CSV table of C-alpha atoms in Angstrom, one decimal:
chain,number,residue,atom,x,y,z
N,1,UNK,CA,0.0,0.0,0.0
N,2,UNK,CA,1.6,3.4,-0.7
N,3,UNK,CA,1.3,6.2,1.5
N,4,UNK,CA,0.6,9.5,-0.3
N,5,UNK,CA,3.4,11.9,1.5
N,6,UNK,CA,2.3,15.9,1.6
N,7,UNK,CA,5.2,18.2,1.3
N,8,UNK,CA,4.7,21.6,4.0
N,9,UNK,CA,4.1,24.5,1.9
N,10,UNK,CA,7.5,26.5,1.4
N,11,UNK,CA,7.0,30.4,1.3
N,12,UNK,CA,7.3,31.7,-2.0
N,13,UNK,CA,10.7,34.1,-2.7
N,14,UNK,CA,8.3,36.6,-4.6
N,15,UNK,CA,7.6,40.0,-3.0
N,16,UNK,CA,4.2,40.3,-2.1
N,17,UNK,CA,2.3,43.5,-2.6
N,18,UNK,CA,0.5,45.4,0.8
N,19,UNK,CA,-3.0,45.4,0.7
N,20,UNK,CA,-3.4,48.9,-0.4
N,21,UNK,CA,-1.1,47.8,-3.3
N,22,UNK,CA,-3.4,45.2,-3.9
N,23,UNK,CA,-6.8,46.8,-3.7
N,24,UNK,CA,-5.0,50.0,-6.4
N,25,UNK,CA,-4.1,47.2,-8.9
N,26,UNK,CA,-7.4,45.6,-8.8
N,27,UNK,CA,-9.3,45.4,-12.5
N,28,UNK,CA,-13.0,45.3,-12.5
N,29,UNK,CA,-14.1,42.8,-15.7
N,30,UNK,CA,-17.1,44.8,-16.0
N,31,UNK,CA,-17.8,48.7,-16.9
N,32,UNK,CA,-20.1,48.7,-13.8
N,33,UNK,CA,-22.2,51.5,-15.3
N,34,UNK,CA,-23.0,49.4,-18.2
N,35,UNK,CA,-24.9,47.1,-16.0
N,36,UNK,CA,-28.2,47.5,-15.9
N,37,UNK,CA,-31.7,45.8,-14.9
N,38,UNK,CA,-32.8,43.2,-17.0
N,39,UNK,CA,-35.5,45.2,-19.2
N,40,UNK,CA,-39.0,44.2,-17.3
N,41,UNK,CA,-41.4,45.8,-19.9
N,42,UNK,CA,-43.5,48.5,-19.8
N,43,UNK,CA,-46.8,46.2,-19.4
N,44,UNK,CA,-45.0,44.7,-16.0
N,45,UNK,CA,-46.6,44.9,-12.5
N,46,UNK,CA,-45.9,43.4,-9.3
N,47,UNK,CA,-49.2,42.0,-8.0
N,48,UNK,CA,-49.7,41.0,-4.2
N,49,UNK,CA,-53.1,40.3,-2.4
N,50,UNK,CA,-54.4,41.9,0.7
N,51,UNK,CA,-57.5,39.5,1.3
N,52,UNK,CA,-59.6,38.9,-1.7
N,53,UNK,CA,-58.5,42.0,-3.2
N,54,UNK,CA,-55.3,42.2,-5.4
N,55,UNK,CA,-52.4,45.1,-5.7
N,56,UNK,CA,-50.4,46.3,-8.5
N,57,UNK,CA,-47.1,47.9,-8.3
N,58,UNK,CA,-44.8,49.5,-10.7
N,59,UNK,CA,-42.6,46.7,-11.8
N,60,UNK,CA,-39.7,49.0,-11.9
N,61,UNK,CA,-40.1,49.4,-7.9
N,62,UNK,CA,-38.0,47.7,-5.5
N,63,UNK,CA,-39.4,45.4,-3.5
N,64,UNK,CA,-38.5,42.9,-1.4
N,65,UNK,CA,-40.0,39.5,0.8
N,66,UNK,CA,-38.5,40.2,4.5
N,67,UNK,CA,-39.2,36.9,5.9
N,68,UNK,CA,-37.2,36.7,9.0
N,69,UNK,CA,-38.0,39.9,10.5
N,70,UNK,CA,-39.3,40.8,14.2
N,71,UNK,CA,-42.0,43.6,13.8
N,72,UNK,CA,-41.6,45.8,17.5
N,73,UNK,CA,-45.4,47.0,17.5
N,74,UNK,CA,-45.7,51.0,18.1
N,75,UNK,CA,-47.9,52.4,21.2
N,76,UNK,CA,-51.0,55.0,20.3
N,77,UNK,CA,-50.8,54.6,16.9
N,78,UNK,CA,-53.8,53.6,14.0
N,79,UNK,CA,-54.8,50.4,14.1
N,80,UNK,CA,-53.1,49.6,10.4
N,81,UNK,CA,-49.7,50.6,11.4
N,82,UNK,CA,-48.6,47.1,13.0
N,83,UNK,CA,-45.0,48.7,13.7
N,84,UNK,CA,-42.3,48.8,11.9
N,85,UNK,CA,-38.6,47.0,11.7
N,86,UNK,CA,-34.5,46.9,11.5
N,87,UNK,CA,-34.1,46.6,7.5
N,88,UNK,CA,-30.6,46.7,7.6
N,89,UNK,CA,-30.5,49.4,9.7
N,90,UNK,CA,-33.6,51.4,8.4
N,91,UNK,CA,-36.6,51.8,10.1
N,92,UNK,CA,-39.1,50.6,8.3
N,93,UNK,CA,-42.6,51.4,8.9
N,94,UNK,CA,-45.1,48.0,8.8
N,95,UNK,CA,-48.8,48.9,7.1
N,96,UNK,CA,-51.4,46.2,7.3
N,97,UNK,CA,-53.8,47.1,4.5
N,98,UNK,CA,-56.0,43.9,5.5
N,99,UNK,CA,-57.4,46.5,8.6
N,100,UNK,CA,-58.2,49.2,5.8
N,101,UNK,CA,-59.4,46.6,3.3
N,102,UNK,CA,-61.3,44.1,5.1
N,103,UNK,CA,-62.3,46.7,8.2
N,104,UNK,CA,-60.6,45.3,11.1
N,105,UNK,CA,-59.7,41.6,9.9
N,106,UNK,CA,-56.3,40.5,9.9
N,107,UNK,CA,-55.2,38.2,7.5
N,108,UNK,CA,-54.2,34.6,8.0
N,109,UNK,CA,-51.0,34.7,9.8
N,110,UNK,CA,-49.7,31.4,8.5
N,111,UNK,CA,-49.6,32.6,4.4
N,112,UNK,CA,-48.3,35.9,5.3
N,113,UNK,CA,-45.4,38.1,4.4
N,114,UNK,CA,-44.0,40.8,4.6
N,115,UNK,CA,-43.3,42.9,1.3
N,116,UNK,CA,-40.6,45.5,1.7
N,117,UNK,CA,-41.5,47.6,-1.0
N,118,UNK,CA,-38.7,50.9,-2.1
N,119,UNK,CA,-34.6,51.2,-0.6
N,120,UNK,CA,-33.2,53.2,2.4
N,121,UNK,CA,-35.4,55.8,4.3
N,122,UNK,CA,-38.2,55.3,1.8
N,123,UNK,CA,-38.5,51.9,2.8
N,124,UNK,CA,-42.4,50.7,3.6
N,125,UNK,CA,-43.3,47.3,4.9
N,126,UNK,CA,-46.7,46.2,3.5
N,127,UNK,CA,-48.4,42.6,5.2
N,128,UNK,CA,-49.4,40.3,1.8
N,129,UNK,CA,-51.3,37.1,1.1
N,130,UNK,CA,-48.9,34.4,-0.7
N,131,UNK,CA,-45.9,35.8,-2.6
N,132,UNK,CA,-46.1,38.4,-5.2
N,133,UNK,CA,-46.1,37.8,-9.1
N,134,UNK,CA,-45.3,39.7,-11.8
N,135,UNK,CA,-48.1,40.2,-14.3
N,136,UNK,CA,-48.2,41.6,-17.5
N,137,UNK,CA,-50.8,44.3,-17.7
N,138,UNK,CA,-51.6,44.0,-21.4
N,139,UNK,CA,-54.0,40.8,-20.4
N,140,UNK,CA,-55.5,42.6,-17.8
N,141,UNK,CA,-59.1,44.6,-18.5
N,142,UNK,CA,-59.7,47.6,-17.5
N,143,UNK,CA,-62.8,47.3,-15.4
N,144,UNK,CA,-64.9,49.9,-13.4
N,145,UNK,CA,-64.3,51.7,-10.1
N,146,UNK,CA,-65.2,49.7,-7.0
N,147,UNK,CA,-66.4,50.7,-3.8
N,148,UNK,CA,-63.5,50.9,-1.2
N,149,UNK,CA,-62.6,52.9,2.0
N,150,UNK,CA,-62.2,56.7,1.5
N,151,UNK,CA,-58.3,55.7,2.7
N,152,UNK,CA,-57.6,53.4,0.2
N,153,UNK,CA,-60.0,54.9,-3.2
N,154,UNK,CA,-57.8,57.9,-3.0
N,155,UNK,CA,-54.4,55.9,-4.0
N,156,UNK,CA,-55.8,53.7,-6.7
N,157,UNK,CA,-55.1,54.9,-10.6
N,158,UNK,CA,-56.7,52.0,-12.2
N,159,UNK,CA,-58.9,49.1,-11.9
N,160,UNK,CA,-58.2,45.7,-13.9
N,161,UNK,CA,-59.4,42.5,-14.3
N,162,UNK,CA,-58.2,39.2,-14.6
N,163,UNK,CA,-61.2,36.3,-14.9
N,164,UNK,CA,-63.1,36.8,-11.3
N,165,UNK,CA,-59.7,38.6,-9.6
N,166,UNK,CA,-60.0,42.5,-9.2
N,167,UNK,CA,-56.2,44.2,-9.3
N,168,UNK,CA,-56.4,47.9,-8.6
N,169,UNK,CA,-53.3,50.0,-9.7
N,170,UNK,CA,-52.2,52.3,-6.4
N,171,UNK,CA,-49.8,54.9,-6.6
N,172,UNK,CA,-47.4,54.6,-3.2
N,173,UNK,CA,-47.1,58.5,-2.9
N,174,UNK,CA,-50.8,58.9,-2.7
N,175,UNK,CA,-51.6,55.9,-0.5
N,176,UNK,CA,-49.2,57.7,1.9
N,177,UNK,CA,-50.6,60.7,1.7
N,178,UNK,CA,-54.2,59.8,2.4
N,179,UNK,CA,-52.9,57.3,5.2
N,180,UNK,CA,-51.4,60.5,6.2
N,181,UNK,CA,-54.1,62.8,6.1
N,182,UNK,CA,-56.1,60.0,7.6
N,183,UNK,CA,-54.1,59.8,10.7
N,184,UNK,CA,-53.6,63.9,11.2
N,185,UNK,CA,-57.8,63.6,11.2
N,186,UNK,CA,-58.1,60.7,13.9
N,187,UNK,CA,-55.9,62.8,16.0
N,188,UNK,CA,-57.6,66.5,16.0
């Protein structure tokens, strides 16, 4: 039987460089403004449910399932702000739409996420039903407004319809505004 025999590794002669030497000589293999995001279409949306009724987000929008995450609930605040949360190292406010949607009813904790939705301090947690998909808008029909809370009709740009599932288009800046407006009201 022969014994393979390992040899200790000998030092090489060859000066090394310092780190700084090393980071300075360092050549990227890509331009790194000539990446880019893979082209998503203009007839792209991110769609999420919030009980029976479904979401649509600009597919250009980052967003973001934050699975993992503790939610450190808020005192005196409206009952649809469930807190917020450390997103590496933003605070992130945590809306449940289900309370604005459904009046009062929180959705079913065991198919819930959380969708992070924008980057840094403009960062919004939203509570969803199942994962999101991406849909392509051009198969959806444009339908005819719905009834809806006062809170949430004011952030909604378009209605749509796929078979029996309603998706309403919502703009983030005006569903923040009007939860906004909503909560200076509660508090006067």
């Amino acid at each position: 039987m022969e014994i393979d025999r390992f040899e200790p590794h000998k030092p090489d002669n060859a000066v090394k460089p310092s780190p700084l030497q090393a980071l300075d000589s360092f050549q990227a293999t890509e331009d790194p403004k000539a990446i880019t995001t893979p082209d998503i279409g203009t007839e792209s949306a991110l769609g999420f449910k919030v009980g029976t009724l479904g979401l649509l987000l600009d597919a250009s929008i980052f967003c973001e399932i934050v699975d993992q995450a503790k939610v450190s609930p808020l005192p005196n605040v409206q009952p649809w702000l469930s807190g917020v949360l450390n997103l590496r190292g933003n605070i992130v406010p945590v809306v449940d739409l289900h309370i604005l949607v459904e009046q009062n009813k929180a959705g079913n904790a065991k198919t819930r996420h959380l969708l992070a939705v924008d980057r840094g301090k403009k960062t919004v947690a939203f509570w969803i039903d199942g994962y999101p998909q991406m849909l392509n808008t051009a198969l959806l029909h444009t339908t005819t407004q719905l009834i809806l809370p006062d809170i949430l009709q004011q952030a909604v740009t378009q209605y749509r319809l796929q078979d029996t599932q309603i998706w309403l288009n919502i703009s983030l800046d005006k569903l923040f505004k009007s939860l906004t407006h909503h909560t200076v009201q509660a508090g006067a």
